[in-house]
Coordinates of C-alpha atoms and ligand atoms in Angstrom, one line a residue:
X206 CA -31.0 -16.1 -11.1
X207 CA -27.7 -14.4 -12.0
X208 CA -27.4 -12.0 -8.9
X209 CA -27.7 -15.1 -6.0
X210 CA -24.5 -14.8 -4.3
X211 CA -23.5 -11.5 -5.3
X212 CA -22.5 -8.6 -3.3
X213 CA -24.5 -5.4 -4.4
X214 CA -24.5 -1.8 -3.0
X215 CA -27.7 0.4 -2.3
X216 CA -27.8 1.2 -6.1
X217 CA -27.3 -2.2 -6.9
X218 CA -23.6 -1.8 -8.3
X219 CA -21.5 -4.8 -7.8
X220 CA -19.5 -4.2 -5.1
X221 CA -16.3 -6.1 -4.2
X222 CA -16.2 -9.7 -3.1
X223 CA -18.5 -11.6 -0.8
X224 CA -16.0 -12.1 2.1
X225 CA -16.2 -13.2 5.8
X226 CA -14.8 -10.0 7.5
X227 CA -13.2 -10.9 10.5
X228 CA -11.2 -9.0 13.2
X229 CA -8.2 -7.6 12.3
X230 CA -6.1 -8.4 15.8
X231 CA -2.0 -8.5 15.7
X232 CA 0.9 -8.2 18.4
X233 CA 2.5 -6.2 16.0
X234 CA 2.6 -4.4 12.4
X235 CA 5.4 -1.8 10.8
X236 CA 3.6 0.9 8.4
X237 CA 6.4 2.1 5.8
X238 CA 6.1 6.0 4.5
X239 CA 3.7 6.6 8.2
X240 CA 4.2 10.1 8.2
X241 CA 1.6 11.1 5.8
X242 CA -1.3 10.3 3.6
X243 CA -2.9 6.6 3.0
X244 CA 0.5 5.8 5.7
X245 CA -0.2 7.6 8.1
X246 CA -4.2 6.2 7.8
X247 CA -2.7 3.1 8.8
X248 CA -1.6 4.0 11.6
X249 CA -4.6 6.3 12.8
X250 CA -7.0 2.6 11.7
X251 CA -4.4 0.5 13.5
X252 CA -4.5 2.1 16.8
X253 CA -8.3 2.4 16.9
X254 CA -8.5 -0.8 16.7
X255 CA -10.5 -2.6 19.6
X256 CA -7.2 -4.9 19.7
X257 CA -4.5 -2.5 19.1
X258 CA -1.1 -3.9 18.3
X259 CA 0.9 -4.1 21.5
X260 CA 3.4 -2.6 19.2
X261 CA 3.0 -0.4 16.0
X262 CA 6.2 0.5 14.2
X263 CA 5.6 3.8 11.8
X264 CA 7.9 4.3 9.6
X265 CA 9.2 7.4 7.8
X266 CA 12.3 9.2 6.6
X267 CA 12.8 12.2 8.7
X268 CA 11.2 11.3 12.0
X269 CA 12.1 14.3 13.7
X270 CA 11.3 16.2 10.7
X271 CA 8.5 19.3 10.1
X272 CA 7.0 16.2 7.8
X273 CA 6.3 13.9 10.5
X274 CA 4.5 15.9 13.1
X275 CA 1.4 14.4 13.3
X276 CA 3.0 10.9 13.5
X277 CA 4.8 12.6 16.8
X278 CA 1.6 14.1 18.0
X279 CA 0.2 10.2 18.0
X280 CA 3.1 9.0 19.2
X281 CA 3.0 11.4 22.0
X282 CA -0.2 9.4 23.0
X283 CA 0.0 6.3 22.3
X284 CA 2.6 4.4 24.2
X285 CA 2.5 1.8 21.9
X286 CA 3.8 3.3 18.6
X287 CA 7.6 3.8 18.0
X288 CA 8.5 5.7 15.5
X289 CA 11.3 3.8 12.9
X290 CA 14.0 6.1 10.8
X291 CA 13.5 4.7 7.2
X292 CA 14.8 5.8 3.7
X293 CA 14.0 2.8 1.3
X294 CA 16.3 3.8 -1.3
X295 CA 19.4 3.3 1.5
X296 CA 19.9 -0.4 2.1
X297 CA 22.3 0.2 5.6
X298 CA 19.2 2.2 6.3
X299 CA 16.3 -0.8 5.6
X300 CA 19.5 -3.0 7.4
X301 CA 19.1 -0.6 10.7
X302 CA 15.4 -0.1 10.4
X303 CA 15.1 -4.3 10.7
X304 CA 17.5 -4.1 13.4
X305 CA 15.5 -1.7 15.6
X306 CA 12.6 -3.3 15.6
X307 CA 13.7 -6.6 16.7
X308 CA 15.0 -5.2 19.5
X309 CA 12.1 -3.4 20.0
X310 CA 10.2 -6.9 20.1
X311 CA 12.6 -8.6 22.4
X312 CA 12.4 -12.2 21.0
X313 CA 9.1 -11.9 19.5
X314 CA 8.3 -11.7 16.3
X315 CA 6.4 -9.1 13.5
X316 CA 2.8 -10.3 12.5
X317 CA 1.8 -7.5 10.1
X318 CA 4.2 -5.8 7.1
X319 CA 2.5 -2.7 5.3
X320 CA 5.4 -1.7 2.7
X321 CA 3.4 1.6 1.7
X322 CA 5.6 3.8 0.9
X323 CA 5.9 5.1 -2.7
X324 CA 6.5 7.5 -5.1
X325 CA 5.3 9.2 -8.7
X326 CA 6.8 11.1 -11.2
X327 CA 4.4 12.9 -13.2
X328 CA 6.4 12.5 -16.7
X329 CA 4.9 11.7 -20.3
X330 CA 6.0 9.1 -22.6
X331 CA 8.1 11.3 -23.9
X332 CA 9.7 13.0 -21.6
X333 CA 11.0 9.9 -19.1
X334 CA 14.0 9.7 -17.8
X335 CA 16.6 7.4 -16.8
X336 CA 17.3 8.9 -13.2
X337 CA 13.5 8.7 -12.8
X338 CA 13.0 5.1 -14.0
X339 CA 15.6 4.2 -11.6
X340 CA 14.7 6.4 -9.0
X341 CA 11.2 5.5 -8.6
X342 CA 11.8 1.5 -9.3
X343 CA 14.2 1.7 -6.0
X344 CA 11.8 3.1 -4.2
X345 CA 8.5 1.4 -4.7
X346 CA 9.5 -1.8 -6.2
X347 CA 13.8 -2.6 -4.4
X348 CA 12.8 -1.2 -1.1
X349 CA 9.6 -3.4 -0.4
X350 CA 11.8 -6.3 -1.7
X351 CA 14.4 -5.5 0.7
X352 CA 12.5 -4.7 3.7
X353 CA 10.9 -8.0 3.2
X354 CA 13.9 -10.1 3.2
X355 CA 15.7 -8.1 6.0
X356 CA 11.8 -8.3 8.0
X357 CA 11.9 -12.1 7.2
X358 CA 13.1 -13.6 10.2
X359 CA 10.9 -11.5 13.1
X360 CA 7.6 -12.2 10.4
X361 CA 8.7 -16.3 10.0
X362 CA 9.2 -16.4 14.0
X363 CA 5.4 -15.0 14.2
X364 CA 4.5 -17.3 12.3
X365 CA 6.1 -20.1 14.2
X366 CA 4.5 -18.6 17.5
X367 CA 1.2 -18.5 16.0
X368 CA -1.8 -20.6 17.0
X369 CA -3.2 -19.8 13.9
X370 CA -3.4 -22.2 11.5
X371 CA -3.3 -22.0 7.7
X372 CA -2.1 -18.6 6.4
X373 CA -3.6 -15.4 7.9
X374 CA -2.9 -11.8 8.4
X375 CA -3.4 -12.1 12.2
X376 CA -0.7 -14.6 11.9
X377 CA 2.1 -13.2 9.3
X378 CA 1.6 -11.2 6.4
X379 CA 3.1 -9.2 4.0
X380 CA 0.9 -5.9 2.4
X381 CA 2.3 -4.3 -0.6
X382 CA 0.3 -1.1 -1.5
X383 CA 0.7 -0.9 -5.6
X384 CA -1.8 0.3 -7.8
X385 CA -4.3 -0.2 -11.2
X386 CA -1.7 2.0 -12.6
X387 CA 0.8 -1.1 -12.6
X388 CA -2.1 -3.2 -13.9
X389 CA -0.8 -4.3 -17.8
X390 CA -4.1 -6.1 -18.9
X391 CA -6.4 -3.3 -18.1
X392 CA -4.3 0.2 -18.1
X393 CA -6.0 2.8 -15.8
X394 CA -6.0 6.4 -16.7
X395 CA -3.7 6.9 -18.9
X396 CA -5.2 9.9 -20.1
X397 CA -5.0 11.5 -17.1
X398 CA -1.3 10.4 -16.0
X399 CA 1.4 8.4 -18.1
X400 CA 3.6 8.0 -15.4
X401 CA 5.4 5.2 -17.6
X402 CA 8.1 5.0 -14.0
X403 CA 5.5 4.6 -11.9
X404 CA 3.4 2.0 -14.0
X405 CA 6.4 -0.3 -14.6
X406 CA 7.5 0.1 -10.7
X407 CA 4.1 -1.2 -9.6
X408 CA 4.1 -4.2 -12.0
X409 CA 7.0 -4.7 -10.9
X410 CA 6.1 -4.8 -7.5
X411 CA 3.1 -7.0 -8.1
X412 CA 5.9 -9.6 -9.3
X413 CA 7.9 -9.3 -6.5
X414 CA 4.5 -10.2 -4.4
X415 CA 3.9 -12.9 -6.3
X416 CA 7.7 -14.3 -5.9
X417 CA 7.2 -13.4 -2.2
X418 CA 3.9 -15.5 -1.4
X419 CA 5.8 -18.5 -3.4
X420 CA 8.9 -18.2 -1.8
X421 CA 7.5 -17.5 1.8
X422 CA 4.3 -20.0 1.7
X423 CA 6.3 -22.7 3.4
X424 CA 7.5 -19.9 6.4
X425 CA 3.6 -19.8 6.6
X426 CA 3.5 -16.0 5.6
X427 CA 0.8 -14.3 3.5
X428 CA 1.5 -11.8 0.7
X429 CA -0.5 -9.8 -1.1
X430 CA -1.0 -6.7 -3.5
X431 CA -3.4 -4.1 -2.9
X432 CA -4.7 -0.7 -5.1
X433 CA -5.8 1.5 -2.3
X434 CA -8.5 3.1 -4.6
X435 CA -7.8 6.4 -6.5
X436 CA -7.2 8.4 -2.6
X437 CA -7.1 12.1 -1.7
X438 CA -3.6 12.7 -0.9
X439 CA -0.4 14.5 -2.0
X440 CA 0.1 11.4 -4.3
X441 CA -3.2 11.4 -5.1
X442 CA -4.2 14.9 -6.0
X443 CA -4.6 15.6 -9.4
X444 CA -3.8 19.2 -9.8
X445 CA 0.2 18.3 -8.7
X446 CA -0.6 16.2 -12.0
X447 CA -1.2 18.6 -15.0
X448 CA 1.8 20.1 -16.1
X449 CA 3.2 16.6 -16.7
X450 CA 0.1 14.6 -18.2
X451 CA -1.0 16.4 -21.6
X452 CA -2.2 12.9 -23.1
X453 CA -2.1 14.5 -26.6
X454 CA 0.6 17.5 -27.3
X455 CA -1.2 21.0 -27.0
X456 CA -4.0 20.0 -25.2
X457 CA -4.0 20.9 -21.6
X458 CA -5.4 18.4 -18.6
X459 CA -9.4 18.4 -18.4
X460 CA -9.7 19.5 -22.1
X461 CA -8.6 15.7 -23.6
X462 CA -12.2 14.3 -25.1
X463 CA -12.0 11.5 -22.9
X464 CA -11.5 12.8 -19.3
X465 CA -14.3 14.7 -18.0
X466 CA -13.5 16.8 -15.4
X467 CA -15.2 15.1 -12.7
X468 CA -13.1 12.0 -13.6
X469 CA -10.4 14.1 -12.6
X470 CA -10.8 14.0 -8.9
X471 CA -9.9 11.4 -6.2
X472 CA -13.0 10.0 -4.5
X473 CA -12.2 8.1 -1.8
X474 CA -10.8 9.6 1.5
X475 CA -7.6 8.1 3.2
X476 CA -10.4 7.0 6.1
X477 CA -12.7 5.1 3.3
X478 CA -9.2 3.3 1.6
X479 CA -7.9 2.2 4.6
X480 CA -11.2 1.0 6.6
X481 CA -12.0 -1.1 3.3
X482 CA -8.1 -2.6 3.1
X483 CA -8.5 -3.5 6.8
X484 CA -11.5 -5.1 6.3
X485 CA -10.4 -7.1 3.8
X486 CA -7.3 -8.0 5.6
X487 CA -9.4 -9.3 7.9
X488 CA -10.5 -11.6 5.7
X489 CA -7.5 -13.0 3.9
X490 CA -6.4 -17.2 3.8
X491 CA -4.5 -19.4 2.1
X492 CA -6.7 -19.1 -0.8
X493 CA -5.5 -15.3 -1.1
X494 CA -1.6 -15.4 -0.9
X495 CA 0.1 -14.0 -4.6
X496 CA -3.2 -12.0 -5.3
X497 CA -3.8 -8.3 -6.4
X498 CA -6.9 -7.0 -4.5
X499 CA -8.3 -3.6 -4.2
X500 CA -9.6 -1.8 -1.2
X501 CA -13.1 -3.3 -1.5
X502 CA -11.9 -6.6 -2.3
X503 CA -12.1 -7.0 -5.6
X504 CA -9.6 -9.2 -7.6
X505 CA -7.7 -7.4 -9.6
X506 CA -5.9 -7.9 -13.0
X507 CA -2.0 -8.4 -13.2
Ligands
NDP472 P1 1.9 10.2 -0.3 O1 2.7 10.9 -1.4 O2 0.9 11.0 0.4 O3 2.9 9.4 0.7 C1 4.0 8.7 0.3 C2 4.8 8.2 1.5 O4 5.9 7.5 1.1 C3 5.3 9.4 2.3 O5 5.2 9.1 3.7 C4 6.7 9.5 1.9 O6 7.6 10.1 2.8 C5 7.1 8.0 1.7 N1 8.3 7.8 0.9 C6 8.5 8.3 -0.3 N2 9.8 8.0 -0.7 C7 10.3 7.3 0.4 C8 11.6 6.7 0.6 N3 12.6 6.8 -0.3 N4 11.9 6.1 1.8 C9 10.9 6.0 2.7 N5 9.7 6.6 2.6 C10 9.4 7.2 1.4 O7 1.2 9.0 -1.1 P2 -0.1 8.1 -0.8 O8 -0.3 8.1 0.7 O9 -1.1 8.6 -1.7 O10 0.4 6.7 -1.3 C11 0.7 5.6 -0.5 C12 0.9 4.4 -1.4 O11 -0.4 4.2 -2.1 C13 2.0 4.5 -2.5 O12 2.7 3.3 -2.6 C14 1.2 4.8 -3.7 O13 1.8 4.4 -4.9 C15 -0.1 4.0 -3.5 N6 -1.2 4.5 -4.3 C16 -1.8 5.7 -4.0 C17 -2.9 6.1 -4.7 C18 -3.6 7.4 -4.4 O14 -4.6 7.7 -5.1 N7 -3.2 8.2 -3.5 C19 -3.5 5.3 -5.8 C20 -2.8 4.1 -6.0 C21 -1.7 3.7 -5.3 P3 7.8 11.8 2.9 O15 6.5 12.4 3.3 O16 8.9 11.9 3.8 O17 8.2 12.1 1.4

């Protein structure tokens, strides 16, 4: 009786929510931090789509840089991708960045936000700082905020151009990568990383989504959180992590009763994060807008 309508796996886990997938298919989407990592998956998933955007906008801080080769490899290829300059902590710089790309679009508007850029400082409890607190809160909670507002009238006029009706990612949306990390009601892995700037940033960031998809309802944009999944990337690899996470002084990473050491790994590949997050931005409506979802779906708590 209790499992009709669920969505299981081949082990018969729960797995995320039972959604219609559809078909991801915009004119046009802007990756932030496309240089690298679950980014730079993005853009790799966006191109291969079967509908490509007719314009993909990637991007990253040093364009030209050693940092962004790959993204100039693809870029090489695909006529369709134009790489942006971007530094998030520089508003002239978010100010030029919007600029660009509405000439790039030439009267049409930007369907698809991704702000996905972010970073993490690996401090204790103890050891935060004031220069990272604000550091890492201009990065991955100001800079989404601003590029939203400065992005706001190229993603209201395509949503005005739109036969799509209701909200819709297809139509206009606005993705936020955060993470469990920002989560208050259940905290993740504290054990393993206290990251106390990073936390706050993200919950921070889920407010900003949720002031977003109130404020921007009416322009008939959709705006959502999403927790990518724990992801193999720089962010995401835990070795970068142990000289700043002893959860209990003296005792070193992987030695804490709690953690073993296999929950010390990422699991998911940049491919798996980013296939699921597509999917399910597939699937987003009205019903969605001002939510915190992860990669498979799953609502999440603020
Ligand atoms: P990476 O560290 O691999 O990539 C982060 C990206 O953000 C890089 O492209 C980086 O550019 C860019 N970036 C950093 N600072 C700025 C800035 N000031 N201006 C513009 N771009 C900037 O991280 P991931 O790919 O793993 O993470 C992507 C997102 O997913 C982040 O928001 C992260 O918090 C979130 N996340 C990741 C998880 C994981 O397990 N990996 C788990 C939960 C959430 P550059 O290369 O030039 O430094």
């Amino acid at each position: 009786e209790k499992d009709t309508g669920t969505f299981l796996d081949w082990e018969g886990n729960s797995r995320g929510s039972r959604r219609n997938m559809g078909v991801l298919s915009v004119r046009s989407a802007l990756v932030t931090g496309a240089n690298q990592g679950i980014g730079l998956g993005f853009v790799q998933h966006l191109l291969a789509l079967p509908n490509p955007p007719e314009v993909l906008f990637a991007a990253c801080q040093d364009p030209k840089g050693q940092r962004a080769q790959e993204l100039q490899k693809l870029a090489s290829k695909h006529r369709n991708l134009v790489i942006v300059p971007l530094e998030l902590t520089d508003p002239a710089s978010i100010k030029a960045a919007a600029a660009s790309v509405g000439e790039h679009l030439k009267g049409s508007g930007l369907n698809l936000l991704i702000n996905n850029a972010g970073i993490l400082r690996k401090n204790t409890l103890d050891n935060e700082t004031p220069k990272d607190m604000s550091e890492v809160y201009a990065t991955n909670t100001i800079g989404p905020l601003l590029l939203s507002q400065a992005l706001l009238p190229l993603l209201k006029k395509a949503a005005q151009g739109s036969p799509v009706s209701g909200l819709s990612c297809n139509k206009a949306a606005i993705v936020n990568i955060s993470s469990s990390g920002g989560s208050i009601k259940e905290i993740q892995s504290w054990e393993v990383v206290q990251a106390v700037s990073y936390r706050c940033s993200k919950a921070a960031l889920n407010m900003v989504t949720r002031c977003l998809s109130l404020g921007y309802r009416e322009h008939g944009i959709l705006c959502v959180s999403f927790h990518p999944g724990w992801v193999k990337t720089d962010m995401g690899n835990i070795d970068g992590y142990t000289p700043g996470c002893r959860a209990l002084p003296g005792q070193p990473l992987g030695t804490h009763a709690c953690v073993s050491p296999s929950a010390l790994q990422a699991q998911l590949t940049v491919d798996e994060s980013v296939g699921g997050m597509l999917k399910v931005l597939s699937s987003l409506s009205e019903k969605d807008t001002g939510t915190f979802l992860d990669w498979e779906g799953n609502v999440l708590p603020w």
